[in-house]
Amino acid sequence: MTGREPFRGTVLEAVLERITYVNEQTGYTVARVDTGRGGDLVTVVGSLLGAQPGESLRMRGRWGSHPQYGRQFVVEDYTTVLPATVQGIQRYLGSGLIKGIGPKLAERIVEHFGVAALDIIEKEPERLIEVPKLGPKRTKAIAAAWEEQKAIKEVMVFLQGVGVSTSLAVKIYKQYGDASIGVVRNEPYRLAADVWGIGFRTADTIARAVGIPHDSPQRIKAGLLFTLSEATDGGDCFLPEEQLISNAVQILQVDTGAVIECLAELVSEEAVVREEIPSEDPERPTAAIYLVPFHRAETSLANQLLRLLRADADRLAGFATVDWDRALGWLRGRTGVELAPAQQEAVKLALTKKVAVLTGGPGCGKSFTVRSIVALALARRAKVVLAAPTGRAAKRLTELTGHPASTVHRLLELRPGGDAAYDRDRPLDADLVVVDEASMVDLLLANKLAKAVAPGAHLLLVGDVDQLPSVGAGEVLRDLLADGTPIPHVRLTQVFRQAAQSGVVTNAHRVNRGDYPHLRGMSDFFLFPTEDAEEAAKLTVDVVARRIPAKFGLDPRRDVQVLVPMHRGPAGAGTLNVLLQEALTPPRPNLPERRVGGR
């Protein structure tokens, strides 16, 4: 077929006997078919949208084996073959394929028309009234149902003909229905925006198959949007105009002038936002190009934070007149620890300013400061809500403060598609909202969070800008700490004595300063250099399985975590998982386990 590699699989022809399972969203189906060669029915799996029991199918795919269900045929695509015999036609019509025709009516139709029954339904459906006990109303309904199932098959055949896999064809049909052919033929790049699982490159392949020119404005505009989308996946909220044009020309392999012209059209159509922002040269601002959702989120987040900071109401108004010597003395008596001056400043800031940021490197006392802030707020019977970007960080925050914490997504009750149950119209019922590990909060999530904080409530963002950045676009915490922002903050810099004894903490600060880490005399920091990736993997397994347990008495399965900078490769997470499993939990005859694929 057009746009496809030569097919190297197997063709299986069979009658669909029954459908065991079907996923309405994806079209994934498990069915049983009769190959007509005697013996048991055969299991087939794959996208079979539109296929009905009784139909003869010509399926292309490959044979495989399921560990639980045994041998089965995996369908890549299929076509229907209409039955030619009276018995086949009767079975086909009586299968439930067409609404309004059951086994008994199918028998009467075939008895009346014989092998011409399908042609009659297709070309002269009004003649169905000739069948005894079949009135005009049912005749009309049967004709409509036939047309509906025929339309599905026509769309599927067309999509497969332009190189679309069956699974993607199902998604396209679910999105556009009978309009699918028109969209794919005339606006194929809409697929990248509308259909989950189809990106620019897939849409580009389809567009080529339907004859869209290489330098068409439709293709260039889609390529520009794709370039910006790729940038947001890499963490950028926008691209400088010159860089966007250069990247798009490289991706699309078209003339620079055409890209510039199409970008101007996207700006005029408000499909993207062009905004001049300050650069290193004050006299030459940078022209930044944003995707609309990211520009809106950036503008909205700034406005929301200013709204909170300047709100007239104050849900922690009591702390404006508190006797801080007495409050900090109470805290000291409860914890047995004297807060350092910068920590005291952070406590006062969080409880008297409606938006604040607490930052600092490892070992500088951020966690203890947060615990102190929460303790004082709870002592005043304030409603405190704690959150973090990940489940692990939320669990740590709960253990640290003794107060329940959740992920930001769960706190806001974020639904599929990005809508939150809590927002400006329905804010969180909280006097103080504390978000830990805020360096990992991206722009879109930060905007949703800020919207959900009630006017007068206090928002405290806690994090280390040198720690893990957000996966999504934006560096919210770093931007809030930039010079000139009105958001008050405290940066803790003193490394406390207990933390200073840690090689991990000491070397983290050294690396942040640009200094080489200390490699000797550290009780908890060890470096094992090796140039070879496979040797690094073996060494990692040895350190985890033998050296750490021997040195520190730790359980390697429960107490040790391995962090890896990449997934693939000889020392990537995939390989290390296999090697560690072999070393720590090898298969044993009496150990209950299940193999899935190669795992």
XYZ file of C-alpha atoms in Angstrom:
599
model
C 0.000 0.000 0.000
C 1.055 3.598 -0.537
C 3.617 4.862 1.946
C 4.270 1.434 3.453
C 7.185 -0.920 3.615
C 6.609 -4.234 1.777
C 4.502 -6.508 3.965
C 6.464 -9.476 5.299
C 3.897 -11.048 7.616
C 1.230 -13.705 7.181
C -2.239 -13.567 5.606
C -5.016 -15.429 7.440
C -8.528 -15.843 5.980
C -11.263 -16.874 8.377
C -14.860 -16.285 9.466
C -15.300 -14.200 12.602
C -17.244 -16.425 15.005
C -17.417 -14.311 18.161
C -15.872 -11.251 19.800
C -14.507 -11.967 23.282
C -13.356 -8.464 24.222
C -13.283 -5.029 22.620
C -11.888 -1.718 23.880
C -14.264 0.961 22.586
C -11.619 3.677 22.826
C -8.797 1.980 20.913
C -10.662 -0.643 18.878
C -8.378 -3.363 20.302
C -10.263 -6.628 19.981
C -9.869 -10.236 21.077
C -11.903 -12.576 18.854
C -12.277 -16.201 17.833
C -12.287 -17.153 14.146
C -12.923 -20.277 12.097
C -10.297 -20.903 9.433
C -12.478 -23.561 7.741
C -9.790 -26.195 8.081
C -11.394 -28.111 10.905
C -10.173 -28.213 14.477
C -10.563 -25.581 17.168
C -11.287 -21.911 16.681
C -8.252 -19.597 16.440
C -7.737 -16.540 18.667
C -6.948 -13.265 16.882
C -6.053 -9.968 18.572
C -5.657 -6.447 17.247
C -7.643 -3.485 15.969
C -10.773 -4.874 14.283
C -13.058 -1.824 14.297
C -16.219 -2.565 12.296
C -15.702 -6.325 12.052
C -18.775 -8.344 13.027
C -19.419 -12.015 13.786
C -20.263 -13.894 10.599
C -17.996 -11.797 8.383
C -15.255 -13.389 6.336
C -12.003 -11.573 7.085
C -8.712 -11.442 5.231
C -6.253 -10.510 8.014
C -2.609 -9.582 7.684
C -0.301 -9.956 10.665
C 1.875 -12.472 12.445
C 1.584 -15.471 14.693
C 2.543 -15.032 18.331
C 2.194 -16.711 21.697
C 0.612 -15.304 24.857
C 2.058 -16.694 28.125
C -1.448 -17.261 29.526
C -3.693 -17.744 26.475
C -1.324 -19.547 24.126
C -1.012 -19.264 20.339
C -2.771 -16.332 18.698
C -2.710 -14.286 15.504
C -1.794 -10.589 15.923
C -3.698 -8.548 13.307
C -2.031 -5.518 11.724
C -4.880 -4.777 9.300
C -7.776 -6.565 7.655
C -10.371 -6.416 4.900
C -13.789 -8.051 4.791
C -14.731 -10.574 2.153
C -18.474 -10.903 1.571
C -19.769 -14.492 1.735
C -20.825 -16.075 -1.561
C -23.014 -19.013 -0.463
C -26.620 -18.975 0.778
C -25.512 -20.471 4.107
C -22.704 -17.902 4.475
C -24.993 -14.987 3.646
C -27.613 -16.166 6.126
C -25.017 -16.527 8.849
C -23.552 -13.116 7.968
C -26.894 -11.292 8.125
C -27.942 -13.115 11.295
C -24.747 -12.273 13.185
C -25.988 -8.930 14.541
C -23.972 -6.969 11.971
C -27.017 -4.924 10.969
C -29.328 -3.541 13.631
C -32.810 -4.943 13.138
C -31.776 -8.251 11.539
C -31.561 -11.296 13.780
C -31.106 -14.973 12.864
C -34.800 -15.607 12.087
C -35.233 -12.530 9.880
C -31.949 -13.320 8.140
C -33.319 -16.768 7.332
C -36.493 -15.251 5.818
C -34.502 -12.686 3.754
C -32.187 -15.346 2.315
C -35.114 -17.695 1.724
C -36.769 -14.971 -0.341
C -33.774 -13.532 -2.242
C -31.214 -16.363 -2.156
C -27.602 -15.439 -3.048
C -28.801 -12.000 -4.245
C -29.760 -10.955 -0.681
C -26.692 -8.782 -0.071
C -27.014 -7.070 -3.462
C -30.656 -6.296 -2.722
C -29.793 -4.683 0.650
C -26.961 -2.745 -0.976
C -28.690 -1.506 -4.157
C -32.448 -1.933 -3.750
C -33.173 -1.906 0.028
C -36.796 -0.868 -0.632
C -37.407 -4.390 -1.993
C -36.935 -5.806 1.535
C -40.642 -5.066 2.012
C -41.238 -8.125 -0.172
C -40.102 -10.330 2.718
C -43.115 -11.577 4.737
C -43.775 -9.657 7.985
C -41.196 -6.947 7.174
C -42.797 -3.484 7.149
C -41.590 -0.120 5.715
C -40.294 1.168 9.070
C -37.992 -1.819 9.676
C -36.936 -1.813 6.022
C -35.801 1.803 6.345
C -33.935 1.111 9.622
C -32.137 -1.893 8.099
C -31.043 0.183 5.081
C -29.668 2.916 7.385
C -27.778 0.404 9.548
C -26.240 -1.185 6.439
C -25.021 2.216 5.225
C -23.542 3.000 8.651
C -21.442 -0.156 8.891
C -20.444 0.235 5.211
C -19.218 3.794 5.910
C -16.941 2.546 8.712
C -15.367 0.005 6.376
C -14.887 2.568 3.592
C -13.066 4.899 5.994
C -10.868 2.071 7.281
C -9.995 0.901 3.771
C -9.114 4.452 2.695
C -6.948 5.091 5.768
C -5.087 1.824 5.352
C -4.591 2.732 1.700
C -2.629 5.871 2.616
C -0.318 4.069 5.003
C -2.226 4.449 8.280
C -1.948 1.465 10.614
C -5.214 -0.084 11.749
C -4.721 1.066 15.351
C -4.277 4.703 14.250
C -7.149 4.381 11.779
C -9.384 3.415 14.699
C -8.357 6.560 16.586
C -8.930 8.749 13.534
C -12.399 7.281 12.973
C -13.244 7.748 16.671
C -12.273 11.433 16.346
C -13.887 12.383 13.034
C -16.386 9.631 12.165
C -17.664 9.857 8.579
C -15.622 13.048 8.056
C -12.375 11.076 8.475
C -11.650 10.712 4.762
C -12.126 14.449 4.121
C -9.888 15.459 7.036
C -7.104 13.045 6.099
C -7.245 13.974 2.424
C -7.474 17.762 2.835
C -6.157 18.608 6.327
C -3.849 15.745 7.392
C -1.861 17.924 9.781
C -4.957 18.361 11.939
C -4.348 14.794 13.037
C -1.248 15.815 15.001
C -3.276 18.294 17.068
C -6.501 16.294 17.418
C -5.574 12.609 17.672
C -3.596 11.215 20.603
C -0.707 9.085 19.347
C -0.271 10.931 16.040
C 2.557 13.442 15.947
C 3.842 15.703 13.197
C 6.050 13.043 11.624
C 3.191 10.542 11.275
C 0.871 13.251 9.934
C 3.648 14.282 7.529
C 3.903 10.726 6.199
C 0.131 10.598 5.680
C 0.173 14.033 4.005
C 2.826 12.831 1.578
C 0.703 9.771 0.780
C -2.351 11.920 -0.060
C -0.310 14.286 -2.214
C 0.170 17.384 -0.022
C 3.136 19.325 -1.543
C 6.437 19.350 0.359
C 6.428 23.165 0.527
C 2.733 23.717 1.132
C 1.871 26.404 3.739
C -0.191 23.776 5.590
C 2.923 21.612 6.037
C 5.216 24.510 6.984
C 2.787 25.861 9.611
C 2.389 22.398 11.128
C 6.182 22.043 11.141
C 6.607 25.344 12.982
C 4.087 24.286 15.641
C 5.850 20.921 15.906
C 9.220 22.684 16.383
C 7.785 24.761 19.225
C 6.179 21.677 20.753
C 9.519 19.852 20.672
C 11.065 22.836 22.477
C 8.457 22.679 25.259
C 9.124 18.958 25.641
C 12.747 19.948 26.186
C 11.775 22.435 28.919
C 11.568 25.717 26.954
C 8.436 27.887 27.165
C 9.332 29.703 23.931
C 11.981 29.899 21.223
C 13.715 33.036 19.959
C 12.309 33.813 16.516
C 15.620 33.302 14.692
C 16.212 29.949 16.383
C 12.657 28.777 15.626
C 13.043 29.632 11.927
C 16.448 27.944 11.749
C 15.200 24.772 13.486
C 12.073 24.604 11.306
C 14.062 25.000 8.079
C 16.285 22.109 9.191
C 13.316 19.874 10.064
C 11.187 20.715 7.013
C 13.969 21.112 4.436
C 12.239 24.072 2.790
C 13.193 27.632 1.855
C 13.794 30.069 4.738
C 11.590 32.720 3.118
C 8.610 30.357 3.080
C 9.094 29.604 6.788
C 9.271 33.319 7.659
C 6.092 33.981 5.666
C 4.177 31.107 7.303
C 5.343 32.157 10.781
C 3.965 35.664 10.148
C 0.623 34.077 9.168
C 0.573 31.959 12.355
C 1.127 35.124 14.412
C -1.656 37.009 12.580
C -3.970 33.999 13.007
C -3.104 34.008 16.761
C -2.004 30.377 16.513
C 1.260 31.447 18.201
C 2.256 34.509 20.235
C 5.162 36.793 19.329
C 6.422 38.930 22.187
C 9.565 41.014 22.616
C 11.407 40.246 25.836
C 14.567 41.798 27.345
C 17.895 40.365 26.210
C 21.539 40.861 27.219
C 21.626 43.854 24.884
C 19.077 46.362 26.264
C 18.725 47.985 22.837
C 17.961 44.712 21.021
C 15.134 42.793 22.697
C 14.575 39.150 21.766
C 11.504 38.273 19.712
C 10.095 35.252 21.561
C 7.596 32.889 19.893
C 5.274 30.985 22.232
C 2.648 28.315 21.783
C -0.551 29.948 23.017
C -1.110 27.756 26.145
C 2.392 28.485 27.463
C 2.138 32.236 26.911
C -1.236 32.273 28.643
C 0.102 30.192 31.532
C 3.164 32.426 31.976
C 1.073 35.608 31.963
C -1.576 34.049 34.193
C 0.937 32.720 36.744
C 2.577 36.130 37.100
C -0.827 37.787 37.573
C -2.045 35.143 40.033
C 1.061 35.454 42.233
C 0.743 39.252 42.284
C -2.976 38.909 43.077
C -2.181 36.671 46.063
C 0.733 38.819 47.236
C -1.360 42.024 47.179
C -4.651 40.607 48.491
C -6.342 42.748 51.174
C -7.533 39.729 53.145
C -5.107 37.712 55.296
C -6.066 34.272 56.585
C -3.014 34.283 58.887
C -3.525 37.853 60.118
C -2.675 36.860 63.720
C 0.999 36.464 62.820
C 1.263 40.140 61.849
C 1.209 41.111 65.555
C 2.700 37.996 67.130
C 5.464 38.196 69.772
C 8.186 36.448 67.756
C 10.582 35.985 70.666
C 7.862 34.138 72.540
C 6.770 32.148 69.449
C 10.324 31.080 68.613
C 10.936 30.254 72.285
C 7.872 27.985 72.254
C 9.238 26.341 69.127
C 12.684 25.874 70.717
C 11.113 24.271 73.766
C 9.162 21.887 71.569
C 11.998 20.826 69.262
C 15.035 21.362 71.479
C 16.751 23.169 68.582
C 17.579 26.850 68.144
C 16.754 28.140 64.661
C 19.578 29.952 62.861
C 18.902 33.640 62.021
C 18.131 32.890 58.354
C 15.741 30.108 59.398
C 13.967 32.481 61.788
C 13.636 35.002 58.954
C 12.125 32.286 56.724
C 9.590 31.332 59.401
C 8.490 34.961 59.819
C 8.357 35.486 56.041
C 6.172 32.438 55.360
C 3.673 33.382 58.067
C 3.474 37.133 57.365
C 3.836 37.329 53.562
C 1.133 35.839 51.369
C 3.609 34.464 48.798
C 7.159 33.468 49.723
C 10.012 31.255 48.535
C 12.392 29.288 50.758
C 15.488 27.998 49.023
C 18.916 26.616 49.849
C 21.256 23.753 49.096
C 21.429 20.365 50.827
C 22.150 20.395 54.562
C 21.107 24.023 55.036
C 18.020 23.271 57.116
C 15.135 23.768 54.651
C 13.309 20.716 55.974
C 13.563 21.722 59.626
C 12.458 25.252 58.732
C 9.367 23.910 56.958
C 8.604 21.726 59.964
C 8.841 24.812 62.216
C 6.542 26.871 59.952
C 3.919 24.122 59.902
C 4.131 23.642 63.679
C 3.520 27.345 64.375
C 0.645 27.527 61.851
C -1.050 24.470 63.354
C -0.569 25.884 66.872
C -2.694 28.829 65.722
C -5.282 26.358 64.387
C -4.625 27.340 60.802
C -5.716 25.047 57.976
C -2.440 23.787 56.496
C -2.178 21.962 53.169
C 1.099 20.294 52.146
C 1.994 19.082 48.659
C 4.914 18.024 46.492
C 5.287 17.184 42.790
C 5.930 13.449 43.328
C 4.520 10.757 45.574
C 7.940 10.071 47.087
C 8.468 13.738 47.956
C 4.946 13.964 49.434
C 5.607 10.914 51.620
C 8.863 12.470 52.848
C 7.048 15.738 53.630
C 4.436 13.831 55.658
C 7.152 12.060 57.667
C 8.998 15.332 58.230
C 6.053 17.410 59.494
C 3.728 14.759 60.897
C 0.992 16.398 58.798
C -0.528 14.643 55.761
C 0.840 15.715 52.365
C -0.228 14.770 48.833
C 0.970 15.266 45.296
C 0.031 18.572 43.673
C -2.016 16.658 41.082
C -4.042 14.921 43.764
C -4.415 18.124 45.778
C -5.939 19.928 42.796
C -7.816 16.797 41.669
C -6.413 17.156 38.183
C -8.473 15.230 35.655
C -7.408 13.688 32.329
C -7.039 16.545 29.861
C -5.611 18.908 32.475
C -8.761 20.346 34.113
C -8.559 20.795 37.894
C -11.403 20.460 40.365
C -9.948 23.408 42.323
C -9.346 26.749 40.647
C -10.064 30.452 41.095
C -13.825 29.854 41.229
C -13.458 26.964 43.674
C -10.276 27.599 45.716
C -8.680 25.258 48.232
C -9.939 25.590 51.797
C -6.503 26.359 53.246
C -4.851 29.167 55.188
C -1.316 28.017 54.351
C -0.272 26.001 51.276
C 3.286 24.629 51.322
C 4.795 23.056 48.204
C 8.090 21.206 48.700
C 10.564 20.261 45.916
C 9.170 23.224 43.966
C 12.036 23.087 41.447
C 10.172 20.180 39.841
C 6.913 22.136 39.363
C 6.554 23.186 35.714
C 4.862 26.289 34.343
C 1.450 24.767 33.543
C 1.149 23.039 36.928
C 2.346 26.120 38.830
C -0.333 28.190 37.103
C -3.082 25.739 38.080
C -1.783 25.697 41.659
C -1.672 29.482 41.983
C -5.237 29.737 40.665
C -6.426 27.328 43.367
C -5.009 29.322 46.318
C -7.687 31.462 47.931
C -7.142 35.234 48.262
C -5.696 35.897 51.728
C -4.158 32.424 52.027
C -0.369 32.066 52.176
C 1.622 30.144 49.550
C 5.134 28.941 50.410
C 7.295 27.383 47.705
C 10.281 25.394 48.987
C 13.082 23.989 46.865
C 16.647 24.016 45.624
C 17.139 25.449 42.118
C 20.199 23.213 41.702
C 18.114 20.077 42.197
C 16.047 18.259 39.562
C 14.251 20.692 37.208
C 10.687 20.173 36.073
C 10.028 17.634 33.337
C 7.625 20.050 31.679
C 8.401 23.495 30.302
C 9.576 26.313 32.531
C 11.850 26.921 35.509
C 9.350 28.541 37.832
C 11.386 28.428 41.034
C 14.517 29.843 39.378
C 12.501 32.643 37.737
C 10.887 33.608 41.052
C 14.352 33.958 42.601
C 15.680 36.149 39.769
C 16.748 39.715 40.525
C 13.923 42.235 40.388
C 10.994 39.899 41.140
C 8.639 41.203 43.860
C 8.237 37.768 45.462
C 9.987 37.772 48.887
C 12.407 34.913 49.545
C 14.983 33.575 51.985
C 18.044 31.671 50.803
C 19.588 29.408 53.453
C 23.347 29.129 52.984
C 24.707 27.868 56.315
C 25.530 24.153 56.188
C 24.801 22.734 59.629
C 27.411 20.714 61.505
C 25.704 17.340 61.152
C 25.190 17.889 57.401
C 28.741 19.222 56.988
C 30.044 15.813 58.056
C 28.355 14.257 55.026
C 30.481 13.827 51.933
C 27.333 13.952 49.809
C 26.346 17.390 51.164
C 29.912 18.739 51.105
C 30.525 17.655 47.531
C 27.099 18.830 46.327
C 28.027 22.355 47.431
C 31.517 22.035 45.939
C 30.126 20.977 42.560
C 27.600 23.854 42.618
C 30.513 26.246 43.205
C 32.419 24.719 40.306
C 34.964 22.926 42.537
C 36.053 19.301 42.110
C 34.562 17.010 44.784
C 36.663 15.639 47.647
C 37.260 11.931 47.057
C 39.125 10.945 50.224
C 38.241 10.920 53.889
C 34.470 10.826 53.331
C 32.411 8.261 55.231
C 29.448 8.266 52.842
C 30.862 9.396 49.481
C 32.767 7.058 47.188
C 33.737 7.349 43.532
C 34.505 4.284 41.400
C 35.677 5.591 38.009
C 35.673 3.397 34.913
C 35.803 4.251 31.224
C 33.904 1.174 30.007
C 30.070 1.180 30.199
C 29.729 -2.592 30.628
C 32.346 -2.513 33.393
C 30.394 0.337 35.038
C 27.267 -1.843 35.069
C 29.116 -4.794 36.660
C 30.707 -2.465 39.213
C 27.312 -0.951 40.094
C 25.835 -4.399 40.741
C 28.828 -5.338 42.902
C 28.527 -2.108 44.923
C 24.779 -2.615 45.470
C 24.733 -6.357 46.096
C 28.002 -6.846 48.020
C 29.977 -3.764 49.029
C 27.220 -1.554 50.537
C 25.685 -4.421 52.575
C 29.158 -5.409 53.850
C 30.206 -1.821 54.715
C 26.963 -0.409 56.150
C 24.854 -3.471 57.029
C 22.029 -2.405 54.713
C 19.561 -4.661 52.913
C 20.289 -4.172 49.183
C 16.672 -4.925 48.203
C 15.025 -2.634 50.729
C 17.549 0.090 51.595
C 19.468 0.845 48.378
C 18.305 2.892 45.423
C 20.199 3.218 42.130
C 19.906 6.446 40.108
C 20.863 6.224 36.435
C 21.188 9.122 33.950
C 19.837 7.137 30.977
C 17.490 4.256 30.204
C 19.280 2.556 27.312
C 22.804 1.307 26.858
C 25.093 -1.196 28.619
C 24.881 0.783 31.881
C 21.325 2.107 31.440
C 18.322 1.441 33.673
C 17.023 -1.363 31.442
C 20.256 -3.377 31.597
C 20.877 -2.642 35.272
C 17.376 -3.817 36.223
C 18.087 -7.198 34.632
C 21.555 -7.506 36.204
C 20.340 -6.428 39.656
C 17.421 -8.839 39.487
C 19.784 -11.682 38.652
C 22.021 -10.718 41.591
C 19.374 -9.867 44.203
C 16.216 -11.853 43.326
C 17.232 -14.688 41.001
C 14.509 -17.153 39.945
C 14.072 -20.117 42.279
C 11.848 -23.191 41.947
C 9.600 -22.288 44.904
C 9.467 -18.521 44.244
C 6.090 -17.373 42.830
C 6.710 -15.243 39.766
C 5.317 -14.584 36.311
C 7.249 -13.971 33.114
C 5.925 -11.275 30.777
C 7.769 -11.064 27.480
C 11.443 -11.148 28.355
C 10.918 -10.188 32.012
